[in-house]
PDB file of C-alpha atoms in Angstrom:
ATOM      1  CA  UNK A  27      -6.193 -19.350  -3.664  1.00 32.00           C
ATOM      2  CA  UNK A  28      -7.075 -16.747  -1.546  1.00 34.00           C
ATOM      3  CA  UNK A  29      -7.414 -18.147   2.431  1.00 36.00           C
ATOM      4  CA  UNK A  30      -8.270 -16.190   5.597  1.00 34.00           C
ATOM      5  CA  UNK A  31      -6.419 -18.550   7.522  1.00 33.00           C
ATOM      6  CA  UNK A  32      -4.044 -18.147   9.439  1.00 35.00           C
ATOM      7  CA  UNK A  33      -1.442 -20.212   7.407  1.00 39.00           C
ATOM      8  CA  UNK A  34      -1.719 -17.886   5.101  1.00 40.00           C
ATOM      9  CA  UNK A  35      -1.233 -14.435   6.964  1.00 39.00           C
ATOM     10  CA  UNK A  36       2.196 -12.836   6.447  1.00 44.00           C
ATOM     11  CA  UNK A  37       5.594 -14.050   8.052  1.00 39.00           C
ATOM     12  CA  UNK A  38       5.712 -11.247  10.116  1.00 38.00           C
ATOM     13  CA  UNK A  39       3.301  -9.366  12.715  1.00 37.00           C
ATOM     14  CA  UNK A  40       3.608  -5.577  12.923  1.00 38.00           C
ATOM     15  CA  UNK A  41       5.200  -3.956  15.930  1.00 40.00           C
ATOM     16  CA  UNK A  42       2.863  -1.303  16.689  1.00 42.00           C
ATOM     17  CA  UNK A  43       3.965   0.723  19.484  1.00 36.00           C
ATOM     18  CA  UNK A  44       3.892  -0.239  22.819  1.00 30.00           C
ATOM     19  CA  UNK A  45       2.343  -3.093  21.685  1.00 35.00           C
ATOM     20  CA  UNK A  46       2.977  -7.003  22.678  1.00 31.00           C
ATOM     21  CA  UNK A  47       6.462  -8.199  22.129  1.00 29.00           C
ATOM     22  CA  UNK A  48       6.326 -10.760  19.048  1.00 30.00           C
ATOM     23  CA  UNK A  49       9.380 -12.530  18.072  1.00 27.00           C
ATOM     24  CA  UNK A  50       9.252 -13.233  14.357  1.00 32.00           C
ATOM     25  CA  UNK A  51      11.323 -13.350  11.757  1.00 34.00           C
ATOM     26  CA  UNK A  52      10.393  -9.749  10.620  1.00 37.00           C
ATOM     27  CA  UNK A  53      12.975  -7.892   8.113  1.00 33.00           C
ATOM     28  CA  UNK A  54      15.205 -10.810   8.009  1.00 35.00           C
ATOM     29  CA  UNK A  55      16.427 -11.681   4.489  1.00 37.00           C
ATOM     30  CA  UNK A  56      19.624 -13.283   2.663  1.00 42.00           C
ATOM     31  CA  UNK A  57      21.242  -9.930   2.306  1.00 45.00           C
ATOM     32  CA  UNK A  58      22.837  -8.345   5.738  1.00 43.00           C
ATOM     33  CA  UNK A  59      20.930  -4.999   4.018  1.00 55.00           C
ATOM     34  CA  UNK A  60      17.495  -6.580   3.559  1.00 61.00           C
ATOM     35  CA  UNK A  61      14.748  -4.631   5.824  1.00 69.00           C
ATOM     36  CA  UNK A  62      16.957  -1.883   6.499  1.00 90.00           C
ATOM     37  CA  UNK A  63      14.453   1.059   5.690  1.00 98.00           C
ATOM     38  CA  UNK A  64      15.450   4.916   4.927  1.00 98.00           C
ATOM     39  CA  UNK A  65      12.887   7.470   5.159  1.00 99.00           C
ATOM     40  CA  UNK A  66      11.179  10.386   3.277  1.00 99.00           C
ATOM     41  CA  UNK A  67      12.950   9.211  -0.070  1.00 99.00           C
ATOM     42  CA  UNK A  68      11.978   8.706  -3.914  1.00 99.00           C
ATOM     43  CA  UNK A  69      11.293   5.672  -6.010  1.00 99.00           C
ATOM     44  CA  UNK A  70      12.415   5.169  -8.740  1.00 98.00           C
ATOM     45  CA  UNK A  71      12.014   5.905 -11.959  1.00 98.00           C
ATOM     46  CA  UNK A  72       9.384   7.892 -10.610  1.00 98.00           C
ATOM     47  CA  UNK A  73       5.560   8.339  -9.436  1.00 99.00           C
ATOM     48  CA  UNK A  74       3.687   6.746 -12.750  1.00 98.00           C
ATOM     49  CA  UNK A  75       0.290   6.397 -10.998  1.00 96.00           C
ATOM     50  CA  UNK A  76      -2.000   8.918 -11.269  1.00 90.00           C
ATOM     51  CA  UNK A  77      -2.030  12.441 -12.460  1.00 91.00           C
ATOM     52  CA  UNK A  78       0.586  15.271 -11.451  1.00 92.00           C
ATOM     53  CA  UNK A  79       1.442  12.937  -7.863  1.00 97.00           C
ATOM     54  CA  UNK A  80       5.021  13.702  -6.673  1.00 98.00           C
ATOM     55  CA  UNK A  81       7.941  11.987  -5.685  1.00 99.00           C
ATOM     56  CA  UNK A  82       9.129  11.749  -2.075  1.00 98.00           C
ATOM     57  CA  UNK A  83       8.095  10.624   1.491  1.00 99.00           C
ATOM     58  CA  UNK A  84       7.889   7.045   0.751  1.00 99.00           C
ATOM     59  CA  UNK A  85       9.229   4.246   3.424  1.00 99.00           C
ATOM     60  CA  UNK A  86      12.013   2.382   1.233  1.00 99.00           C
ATOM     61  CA  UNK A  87      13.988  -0.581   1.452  1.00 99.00           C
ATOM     62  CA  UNK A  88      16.331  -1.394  -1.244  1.00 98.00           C
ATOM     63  CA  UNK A  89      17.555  -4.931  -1.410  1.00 97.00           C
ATOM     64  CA  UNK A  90      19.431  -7.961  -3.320  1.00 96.00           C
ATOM     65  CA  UNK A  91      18.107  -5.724  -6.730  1.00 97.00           C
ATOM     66  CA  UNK A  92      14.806  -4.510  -5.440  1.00 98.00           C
ATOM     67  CA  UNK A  93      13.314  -1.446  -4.513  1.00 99.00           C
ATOM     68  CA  UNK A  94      10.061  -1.387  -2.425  1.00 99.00           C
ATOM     69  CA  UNK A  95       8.535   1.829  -1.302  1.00 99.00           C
ATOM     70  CA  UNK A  96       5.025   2.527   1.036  1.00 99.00           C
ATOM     71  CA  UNK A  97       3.986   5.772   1.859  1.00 99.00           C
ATOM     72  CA  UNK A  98       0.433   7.489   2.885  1.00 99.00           C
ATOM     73  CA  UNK A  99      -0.675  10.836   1.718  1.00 98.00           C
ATOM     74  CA  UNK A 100      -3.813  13.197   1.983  1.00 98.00           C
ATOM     75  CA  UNK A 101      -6.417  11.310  -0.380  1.00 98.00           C
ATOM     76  CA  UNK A 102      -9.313  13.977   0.595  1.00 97.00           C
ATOM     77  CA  UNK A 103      -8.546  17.284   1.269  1.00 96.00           C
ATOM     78  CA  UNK A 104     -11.304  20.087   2.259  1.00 95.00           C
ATOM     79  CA  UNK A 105     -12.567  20.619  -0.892  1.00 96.00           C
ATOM     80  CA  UNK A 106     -12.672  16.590  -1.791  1.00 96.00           C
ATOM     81  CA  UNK A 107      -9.190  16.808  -3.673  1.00 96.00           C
ATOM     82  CA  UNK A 108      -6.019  14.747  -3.060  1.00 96.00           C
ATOM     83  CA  UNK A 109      -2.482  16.598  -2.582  1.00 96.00           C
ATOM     84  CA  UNK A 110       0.792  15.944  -2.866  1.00 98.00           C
ATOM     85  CA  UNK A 111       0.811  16.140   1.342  1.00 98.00           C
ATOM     86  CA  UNK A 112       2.627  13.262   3.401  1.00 98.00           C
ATOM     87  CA  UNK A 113       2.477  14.069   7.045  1.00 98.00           C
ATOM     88  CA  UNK A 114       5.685  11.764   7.236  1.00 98.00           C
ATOM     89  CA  UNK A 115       7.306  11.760  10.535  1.00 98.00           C
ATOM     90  CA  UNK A 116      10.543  11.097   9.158  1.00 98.00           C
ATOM     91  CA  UNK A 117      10.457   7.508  11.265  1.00 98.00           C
ATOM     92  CA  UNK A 118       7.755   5.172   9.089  1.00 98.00           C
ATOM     93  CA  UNK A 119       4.962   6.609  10.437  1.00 98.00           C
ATOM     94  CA  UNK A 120       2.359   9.484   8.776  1.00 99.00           C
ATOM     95  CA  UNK A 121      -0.376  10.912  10.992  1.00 98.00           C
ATOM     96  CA  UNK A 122      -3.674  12.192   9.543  1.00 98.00           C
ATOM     97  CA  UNK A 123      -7.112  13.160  11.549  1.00 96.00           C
ATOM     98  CA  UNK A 124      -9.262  10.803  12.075  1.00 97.00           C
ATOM     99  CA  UNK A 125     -12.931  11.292   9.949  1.00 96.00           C
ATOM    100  CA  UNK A 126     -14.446  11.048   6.726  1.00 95.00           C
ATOM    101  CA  UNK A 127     -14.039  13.418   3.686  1.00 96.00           C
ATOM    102  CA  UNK A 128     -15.414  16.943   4.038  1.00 93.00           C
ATOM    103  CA  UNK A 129     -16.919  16.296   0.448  1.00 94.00           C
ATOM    104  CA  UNK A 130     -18.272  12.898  -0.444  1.00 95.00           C
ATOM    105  CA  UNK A 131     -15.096  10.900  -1.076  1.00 95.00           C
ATOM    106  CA  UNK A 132     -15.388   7.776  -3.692  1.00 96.00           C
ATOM    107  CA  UNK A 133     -18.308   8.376  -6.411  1.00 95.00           C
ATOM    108  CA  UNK A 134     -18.739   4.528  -6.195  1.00 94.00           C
ATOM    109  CA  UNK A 135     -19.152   4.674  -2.327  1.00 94.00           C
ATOM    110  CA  UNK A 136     -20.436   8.585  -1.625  1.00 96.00           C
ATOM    111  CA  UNK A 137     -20.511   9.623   2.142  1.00 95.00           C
ATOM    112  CA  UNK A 138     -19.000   6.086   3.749  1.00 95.00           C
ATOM    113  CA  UNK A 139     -17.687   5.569   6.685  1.00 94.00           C
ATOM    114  CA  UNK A 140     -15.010   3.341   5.730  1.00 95.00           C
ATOM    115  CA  UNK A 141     -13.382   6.119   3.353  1.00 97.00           C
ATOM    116  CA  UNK A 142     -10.510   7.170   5.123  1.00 97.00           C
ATOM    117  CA  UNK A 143      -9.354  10.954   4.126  1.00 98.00           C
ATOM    118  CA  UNK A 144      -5.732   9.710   3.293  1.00 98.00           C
ATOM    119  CA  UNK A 145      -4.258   6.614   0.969  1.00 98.00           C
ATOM    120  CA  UNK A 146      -1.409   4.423   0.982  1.00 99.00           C
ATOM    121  CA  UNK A 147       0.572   4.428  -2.023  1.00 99.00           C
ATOM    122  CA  UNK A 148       3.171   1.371  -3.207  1.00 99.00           C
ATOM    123  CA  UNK A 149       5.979   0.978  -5.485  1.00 99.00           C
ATOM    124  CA  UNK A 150       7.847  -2.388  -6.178  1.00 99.00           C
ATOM    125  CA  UNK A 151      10.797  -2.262  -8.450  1.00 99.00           C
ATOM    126  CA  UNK A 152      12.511  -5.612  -9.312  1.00 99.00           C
ATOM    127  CA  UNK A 153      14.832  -4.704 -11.223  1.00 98.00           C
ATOM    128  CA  UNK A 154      16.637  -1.431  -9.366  1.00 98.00           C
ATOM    129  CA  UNK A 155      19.974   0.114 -10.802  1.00 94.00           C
ATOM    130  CA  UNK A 156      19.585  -2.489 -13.359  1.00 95.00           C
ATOM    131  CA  UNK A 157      21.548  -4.942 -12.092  1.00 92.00           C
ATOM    132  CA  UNK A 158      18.566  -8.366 -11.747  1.00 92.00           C
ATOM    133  CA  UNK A 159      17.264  -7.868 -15.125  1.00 94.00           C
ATOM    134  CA  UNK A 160      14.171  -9.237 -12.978  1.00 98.00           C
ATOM    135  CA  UNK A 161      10.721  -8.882 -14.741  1.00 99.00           C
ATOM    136  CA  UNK A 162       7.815  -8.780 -11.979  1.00 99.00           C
ATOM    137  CA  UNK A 163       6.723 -12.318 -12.358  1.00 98.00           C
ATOM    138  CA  UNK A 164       9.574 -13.492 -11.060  1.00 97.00           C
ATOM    139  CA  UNK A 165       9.004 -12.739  -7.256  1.00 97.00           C
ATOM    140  CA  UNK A 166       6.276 -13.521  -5.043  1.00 96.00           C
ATOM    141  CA  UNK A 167       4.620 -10.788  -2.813  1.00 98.00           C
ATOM    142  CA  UNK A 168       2.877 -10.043   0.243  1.00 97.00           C
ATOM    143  CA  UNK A 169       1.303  -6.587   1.174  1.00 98.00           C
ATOM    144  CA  UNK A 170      -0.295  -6.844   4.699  1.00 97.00           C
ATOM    145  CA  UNK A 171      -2.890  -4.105   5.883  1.00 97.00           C
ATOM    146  CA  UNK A 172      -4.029  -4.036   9.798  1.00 96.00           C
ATOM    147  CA  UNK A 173      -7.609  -3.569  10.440  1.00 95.00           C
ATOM    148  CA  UNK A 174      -7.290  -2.997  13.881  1.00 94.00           C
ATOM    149  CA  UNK A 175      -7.118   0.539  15.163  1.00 93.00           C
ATOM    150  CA  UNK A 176      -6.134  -0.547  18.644  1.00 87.00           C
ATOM    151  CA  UNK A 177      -2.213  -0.995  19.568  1.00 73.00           C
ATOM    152  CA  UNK A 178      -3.064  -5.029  20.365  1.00 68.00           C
ATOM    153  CA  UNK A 179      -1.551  -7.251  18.068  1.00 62.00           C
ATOM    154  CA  UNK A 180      -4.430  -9.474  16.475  1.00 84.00           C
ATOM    155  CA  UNK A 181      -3.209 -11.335  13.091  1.00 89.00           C
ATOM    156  CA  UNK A 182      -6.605 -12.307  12.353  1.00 91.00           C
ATOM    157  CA  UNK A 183      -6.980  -8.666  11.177  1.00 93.00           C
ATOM    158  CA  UNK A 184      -4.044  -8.415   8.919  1.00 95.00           C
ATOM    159  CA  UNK A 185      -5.460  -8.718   5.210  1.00 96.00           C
ATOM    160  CA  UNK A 186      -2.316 -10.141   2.801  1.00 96.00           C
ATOM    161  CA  UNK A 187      -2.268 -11.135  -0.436  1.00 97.00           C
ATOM    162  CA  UNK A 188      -0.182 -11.366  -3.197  1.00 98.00           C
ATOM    163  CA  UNK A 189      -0.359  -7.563  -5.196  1.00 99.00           C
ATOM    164  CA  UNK A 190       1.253  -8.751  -8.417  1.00 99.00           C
ATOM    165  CA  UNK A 191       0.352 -12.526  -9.095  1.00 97.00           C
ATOM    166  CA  UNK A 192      -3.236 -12.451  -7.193  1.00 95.00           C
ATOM    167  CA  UNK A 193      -5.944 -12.968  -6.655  1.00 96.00           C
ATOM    168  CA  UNK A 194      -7.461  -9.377  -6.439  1.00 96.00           C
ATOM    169  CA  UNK A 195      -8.914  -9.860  -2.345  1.00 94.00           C
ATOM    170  CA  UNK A 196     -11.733  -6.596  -3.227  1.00 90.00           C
ATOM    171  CA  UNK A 197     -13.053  -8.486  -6.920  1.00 92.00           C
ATOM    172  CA  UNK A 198     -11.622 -11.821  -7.008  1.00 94.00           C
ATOM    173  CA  UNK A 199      -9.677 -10.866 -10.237  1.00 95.00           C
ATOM    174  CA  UNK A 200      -6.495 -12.109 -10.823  1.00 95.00           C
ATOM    175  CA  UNK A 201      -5.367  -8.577 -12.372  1.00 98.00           C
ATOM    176  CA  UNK A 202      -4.910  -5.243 -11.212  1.00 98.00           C
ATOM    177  CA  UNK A 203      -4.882  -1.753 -12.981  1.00 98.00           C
ATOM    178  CA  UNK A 204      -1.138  -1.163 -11.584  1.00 98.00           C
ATOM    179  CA  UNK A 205       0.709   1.402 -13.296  1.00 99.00           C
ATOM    180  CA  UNK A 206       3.436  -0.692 -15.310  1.00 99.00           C
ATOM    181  CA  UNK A 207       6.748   0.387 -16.573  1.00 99.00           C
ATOM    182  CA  UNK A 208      10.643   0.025 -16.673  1.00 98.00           C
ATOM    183  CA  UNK A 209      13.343   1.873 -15.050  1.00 98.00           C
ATOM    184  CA  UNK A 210      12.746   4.760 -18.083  1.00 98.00           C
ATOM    185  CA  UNK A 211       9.252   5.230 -17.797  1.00 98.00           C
ATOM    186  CA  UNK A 212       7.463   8.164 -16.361  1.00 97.00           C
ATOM    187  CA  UNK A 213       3.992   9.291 -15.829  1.00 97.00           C
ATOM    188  CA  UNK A 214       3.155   9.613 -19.508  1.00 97.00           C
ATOM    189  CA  UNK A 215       5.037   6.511 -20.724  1.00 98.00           C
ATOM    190  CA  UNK A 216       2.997   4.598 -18.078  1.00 98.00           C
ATOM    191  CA  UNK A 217       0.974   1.402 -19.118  1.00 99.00           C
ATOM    192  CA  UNK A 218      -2.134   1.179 -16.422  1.00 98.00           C
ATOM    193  CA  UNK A 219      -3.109  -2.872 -16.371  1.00 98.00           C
ATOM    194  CA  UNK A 220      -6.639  -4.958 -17.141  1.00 98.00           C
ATOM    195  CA  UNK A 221      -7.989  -7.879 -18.215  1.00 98.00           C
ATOM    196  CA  UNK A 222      -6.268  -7.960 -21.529  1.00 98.00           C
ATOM    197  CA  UNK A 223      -2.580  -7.155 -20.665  1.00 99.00           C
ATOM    198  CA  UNK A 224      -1.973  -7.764 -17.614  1.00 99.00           C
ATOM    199  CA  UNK A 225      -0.480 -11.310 -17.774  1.00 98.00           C
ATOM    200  CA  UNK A 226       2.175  -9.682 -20.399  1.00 99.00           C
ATOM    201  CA  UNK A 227       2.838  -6.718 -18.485  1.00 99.00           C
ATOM    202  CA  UNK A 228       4.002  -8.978 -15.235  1.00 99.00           C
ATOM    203  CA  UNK A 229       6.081 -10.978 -17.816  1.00 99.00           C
ATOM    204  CA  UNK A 230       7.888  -7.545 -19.134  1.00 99.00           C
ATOM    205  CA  UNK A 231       8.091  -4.967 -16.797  1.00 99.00           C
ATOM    206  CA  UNK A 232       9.669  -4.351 -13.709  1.00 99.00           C
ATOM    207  CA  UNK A 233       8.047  -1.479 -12.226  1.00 99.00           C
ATOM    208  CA  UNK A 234       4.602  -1.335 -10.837  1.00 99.00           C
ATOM    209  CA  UNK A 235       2.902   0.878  -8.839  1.00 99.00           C
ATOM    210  CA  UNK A 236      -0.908   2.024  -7.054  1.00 99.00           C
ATOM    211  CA  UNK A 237      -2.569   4.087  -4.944  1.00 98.00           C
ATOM    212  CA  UNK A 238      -5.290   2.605  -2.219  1.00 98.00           C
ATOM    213  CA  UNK A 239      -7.985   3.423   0.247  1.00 98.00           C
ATOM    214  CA  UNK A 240      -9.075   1.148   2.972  1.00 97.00           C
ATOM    215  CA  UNK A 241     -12.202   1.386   1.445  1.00 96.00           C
ATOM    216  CA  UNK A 242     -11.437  -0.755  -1.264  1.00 97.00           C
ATOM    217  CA  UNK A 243     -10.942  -3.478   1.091  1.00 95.00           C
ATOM    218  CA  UNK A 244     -13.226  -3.048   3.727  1.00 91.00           C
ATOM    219  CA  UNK A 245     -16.031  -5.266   4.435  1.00 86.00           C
ATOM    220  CA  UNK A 246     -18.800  -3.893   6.566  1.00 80.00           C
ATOM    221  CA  UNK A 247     -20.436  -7.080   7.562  1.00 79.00           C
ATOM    222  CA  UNK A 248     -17.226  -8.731   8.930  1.00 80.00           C
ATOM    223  CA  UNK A 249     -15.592  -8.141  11.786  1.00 82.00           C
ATOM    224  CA  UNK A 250     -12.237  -9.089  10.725  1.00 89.00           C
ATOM    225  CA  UNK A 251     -11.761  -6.429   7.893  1.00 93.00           C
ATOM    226  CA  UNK A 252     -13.869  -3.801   9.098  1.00 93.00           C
ATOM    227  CA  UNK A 253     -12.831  -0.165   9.051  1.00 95.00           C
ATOM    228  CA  UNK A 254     -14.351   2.976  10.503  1.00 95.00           C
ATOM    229  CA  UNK A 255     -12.741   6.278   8.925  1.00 96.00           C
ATOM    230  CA  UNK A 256     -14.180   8.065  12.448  1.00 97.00           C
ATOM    231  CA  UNK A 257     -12.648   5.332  15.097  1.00 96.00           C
ATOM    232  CA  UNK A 258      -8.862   6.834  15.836  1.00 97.00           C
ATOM    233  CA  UNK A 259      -6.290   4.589  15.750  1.00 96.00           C
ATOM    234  CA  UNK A 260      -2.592   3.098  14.183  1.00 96.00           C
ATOM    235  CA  UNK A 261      -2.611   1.096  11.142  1.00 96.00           C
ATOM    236  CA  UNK A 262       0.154  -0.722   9.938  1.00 96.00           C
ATOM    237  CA  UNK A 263       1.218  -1.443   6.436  1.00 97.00           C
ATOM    238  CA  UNK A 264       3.775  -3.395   4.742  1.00 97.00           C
ATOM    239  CA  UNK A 265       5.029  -4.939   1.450  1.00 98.00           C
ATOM    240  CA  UNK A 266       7.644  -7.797   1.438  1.00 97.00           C
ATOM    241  CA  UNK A 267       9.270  -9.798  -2.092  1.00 97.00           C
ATOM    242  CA  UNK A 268      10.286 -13.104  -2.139  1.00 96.00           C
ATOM    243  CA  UNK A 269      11.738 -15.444  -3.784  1.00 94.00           C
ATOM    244  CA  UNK A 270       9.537 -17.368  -6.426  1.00 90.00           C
ATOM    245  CA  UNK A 271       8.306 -21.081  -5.585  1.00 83.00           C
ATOM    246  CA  UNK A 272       9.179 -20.741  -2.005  1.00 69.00           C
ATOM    247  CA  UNK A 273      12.953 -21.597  -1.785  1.00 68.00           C
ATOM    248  CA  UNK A 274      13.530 -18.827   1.233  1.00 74.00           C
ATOM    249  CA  UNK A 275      11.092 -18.213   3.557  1.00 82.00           C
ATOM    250  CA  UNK A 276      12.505 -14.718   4.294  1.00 92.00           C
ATOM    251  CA  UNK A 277      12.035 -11.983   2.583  1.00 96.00           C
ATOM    252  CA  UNK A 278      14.413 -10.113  -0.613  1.00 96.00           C
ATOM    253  CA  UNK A 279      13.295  -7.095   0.089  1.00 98.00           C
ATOM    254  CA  UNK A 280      10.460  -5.291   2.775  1.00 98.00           C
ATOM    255  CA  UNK A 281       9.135  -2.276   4.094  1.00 98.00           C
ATOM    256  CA  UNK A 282       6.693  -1.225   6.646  1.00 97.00           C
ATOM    257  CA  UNK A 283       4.881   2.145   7.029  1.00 97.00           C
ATOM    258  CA  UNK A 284       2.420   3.012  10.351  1.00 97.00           C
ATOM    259  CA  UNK A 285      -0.211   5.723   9.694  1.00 97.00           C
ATOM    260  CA  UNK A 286      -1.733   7.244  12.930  1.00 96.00           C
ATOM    261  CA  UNK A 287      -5.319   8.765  12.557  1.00 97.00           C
ATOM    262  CA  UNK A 288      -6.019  10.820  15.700  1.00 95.00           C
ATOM    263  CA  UNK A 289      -9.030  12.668  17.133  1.00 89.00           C
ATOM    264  CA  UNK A 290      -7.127  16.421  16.322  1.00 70.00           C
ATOM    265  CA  UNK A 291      -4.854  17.975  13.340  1.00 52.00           C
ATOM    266  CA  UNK A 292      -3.291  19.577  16.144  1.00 47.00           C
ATOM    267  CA  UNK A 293      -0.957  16.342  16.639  1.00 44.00           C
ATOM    268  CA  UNK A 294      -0.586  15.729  12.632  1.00 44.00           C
ATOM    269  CA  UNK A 295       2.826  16.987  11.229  1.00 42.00           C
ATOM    270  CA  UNK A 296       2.618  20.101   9.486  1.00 36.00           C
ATOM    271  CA  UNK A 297       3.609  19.586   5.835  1.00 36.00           C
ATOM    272  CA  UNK A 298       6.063  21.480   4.563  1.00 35.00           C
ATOM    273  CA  UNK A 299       5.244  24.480   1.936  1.00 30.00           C
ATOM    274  CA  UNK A 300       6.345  22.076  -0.939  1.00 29.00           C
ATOM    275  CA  UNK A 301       4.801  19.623  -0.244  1.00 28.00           C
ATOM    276  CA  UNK A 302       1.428  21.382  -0.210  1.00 26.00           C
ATOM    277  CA  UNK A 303       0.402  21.586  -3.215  1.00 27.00           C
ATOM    278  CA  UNK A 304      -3.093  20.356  -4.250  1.00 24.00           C
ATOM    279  CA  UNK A 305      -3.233  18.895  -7.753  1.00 20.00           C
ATOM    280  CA  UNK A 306      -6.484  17.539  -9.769  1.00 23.00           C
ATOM    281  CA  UNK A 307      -7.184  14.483 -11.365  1.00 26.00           C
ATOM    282  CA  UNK A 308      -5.405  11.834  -8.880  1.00 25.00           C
ATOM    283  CA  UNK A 309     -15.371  -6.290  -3.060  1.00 27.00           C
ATOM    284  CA  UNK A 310     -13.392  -8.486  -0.926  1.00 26.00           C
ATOM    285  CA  UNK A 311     -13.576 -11.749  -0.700  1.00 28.00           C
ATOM    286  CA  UNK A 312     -14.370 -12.865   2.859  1.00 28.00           C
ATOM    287  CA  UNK A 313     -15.764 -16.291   3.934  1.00 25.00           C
ATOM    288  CA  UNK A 314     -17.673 -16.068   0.661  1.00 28.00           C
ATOM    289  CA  UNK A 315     -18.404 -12.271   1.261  1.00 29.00           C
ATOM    290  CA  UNK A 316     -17.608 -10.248  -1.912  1.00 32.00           C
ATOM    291  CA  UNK A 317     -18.015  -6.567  -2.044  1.00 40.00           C
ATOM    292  CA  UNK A 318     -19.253  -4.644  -4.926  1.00 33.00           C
ATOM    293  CA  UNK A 319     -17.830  -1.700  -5.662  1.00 44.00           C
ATOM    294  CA  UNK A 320     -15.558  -0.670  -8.358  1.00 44.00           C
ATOM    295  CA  UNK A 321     -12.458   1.656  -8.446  1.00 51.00           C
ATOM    296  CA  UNK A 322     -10.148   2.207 -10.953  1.00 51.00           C
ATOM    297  CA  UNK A 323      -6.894   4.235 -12.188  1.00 50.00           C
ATOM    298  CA  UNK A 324      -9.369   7.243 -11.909  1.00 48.00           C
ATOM    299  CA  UNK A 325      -9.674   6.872  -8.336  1.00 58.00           C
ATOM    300  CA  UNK A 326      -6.056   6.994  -8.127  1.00 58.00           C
ATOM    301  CA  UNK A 327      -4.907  10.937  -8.084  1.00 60.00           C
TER     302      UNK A 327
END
């Protein structure tokens, strides 16, 4: 079940810059190559979510048969488009300006404030090079988003739960509309989740993949997961696999990713040519708090 407290936040607290010193037990795992990240790479087999989305600038670890991947990219661009723009910084971290869309961002939630102008996108494969033969539901997950713009550490603004087995924290659901596949599909192949096939697609694939705003998770009466699009400020993100049932309490596999919104574009990295390309297409549950909007795979571009 679902818990805001604190026993159930993730196993490690993210070390935002020239913030507090925590000792924790953060990218330890079984394998002496567990947590160690490389930067600006692919996933593999590929970007299946959304429409015409490239490959590249994602955060990767690749671990004990498992590849994860985080990376955040321009959701809202002047003209209230995504692109294929990462503003990596070749270190973890992607810088965007601070603000809402230009246009009117979600068409479930036009002109909020919580909309932030770029996304975070994730890719978990459990079964990399082919060597685990490890279908989905056979790892347990944690993705961890920070609320809190400032560099303080303060865990009680970490959301984490469980991407793959659930519950959904924005619906209560205990599916998602992931792109599924294997380590041949690509963005055609695809198979997006819901309430029909997702328990079979966890069962069968090893590939899974989506694209998120902190809108979706943002709860405006709370204090804990609150989020301003307009309030500068460094956001970390990460996504960790572990064993199934609890047998290790470190992780198989984990990557982090920062994303710096700042007051000026002046101090964003400049994309390069490539990567520039603008394509078309692309509540939570707190205290008893659920939010009602909807998103779906055609949010996603």
């Amino acid at each position: 079940m679902f818990s805001l407290f604190k026993e159930n936040l993730p196993r490690f607290v993210f070390a935002k810059r020239i913030a507090m010193v925590v000792v924790l037990v953060m990218f330890a795992a079984p394998s002496s190559d567990a947590g160690i990240l490389t930067y600006d790479q692919d996933v593999s087999p590929d970007v299946i979510v959304g429409t015409n989305v490239a490959n590249g600038g994602f955060t990767v670890d690749r671990s004990n048969g498992i590849e994860v991947g985080l990376r955040a990219k321009v959701r809202f661009n002047a003209n209230n488009q995504a692109e294929n723009t990462f503003n990596s910084n070749g270190d973890g971290s992607y810088t965007f300006e601070a603000g809402q869309p230009a246009g009117t961002g979600f068409s479930f939630a036009p002109n909020s404030s919580s909309t932030a102008v770029w996304s975070f996108d994730w890719s978990i494969n459990s079964n990399f090079g082919g060597v685990t033969d490890k279908k989905l539901d056979q790892y347990r997950y944690e993705l961890a988003i920070d609320f809190n713009p400032a560099t303080a550490i303060t865990p009680a603004n970490v959301l984490t739960f469980d991407p793959i087995n659930g519950p959904d924290p924005s619906n209560g659901q205990n599916w998602f509309d992931h792109a599924f596949g294997d380590n041949t599909t690509t963005e055609a192949t695809r198979t997006v989740g819901n309430a029909g096939n997702y328990a079979g697609l966890i069962t069968t694939k090893n590939v899974a993949q989506n694209s998120w705003n902190m809108e979706f998770f943002d709860v405006p009466t709370s204090t804990t997961y609150f989020f301003d699009a307009n309030v500068p400020g460094t956001f970390d993100i990460s996504l960790s696999v572990f064993e199934l049932g609890g047998l290790s309490p470190l992780p198989l596999a984990s990557t982090q990713i920062t994303v710096h919104s700042t007051l000026s574009s002046a101090s964003a990295t400049v994309p390069e040519p490539a990567s520039m390309l603008t394509f078309a297409g692309l509540g939570l549950c707190a205290l008893g708090v659920r939010r009602k909007r909807r998103r779906s795979q055609a949010d996603v571009r």
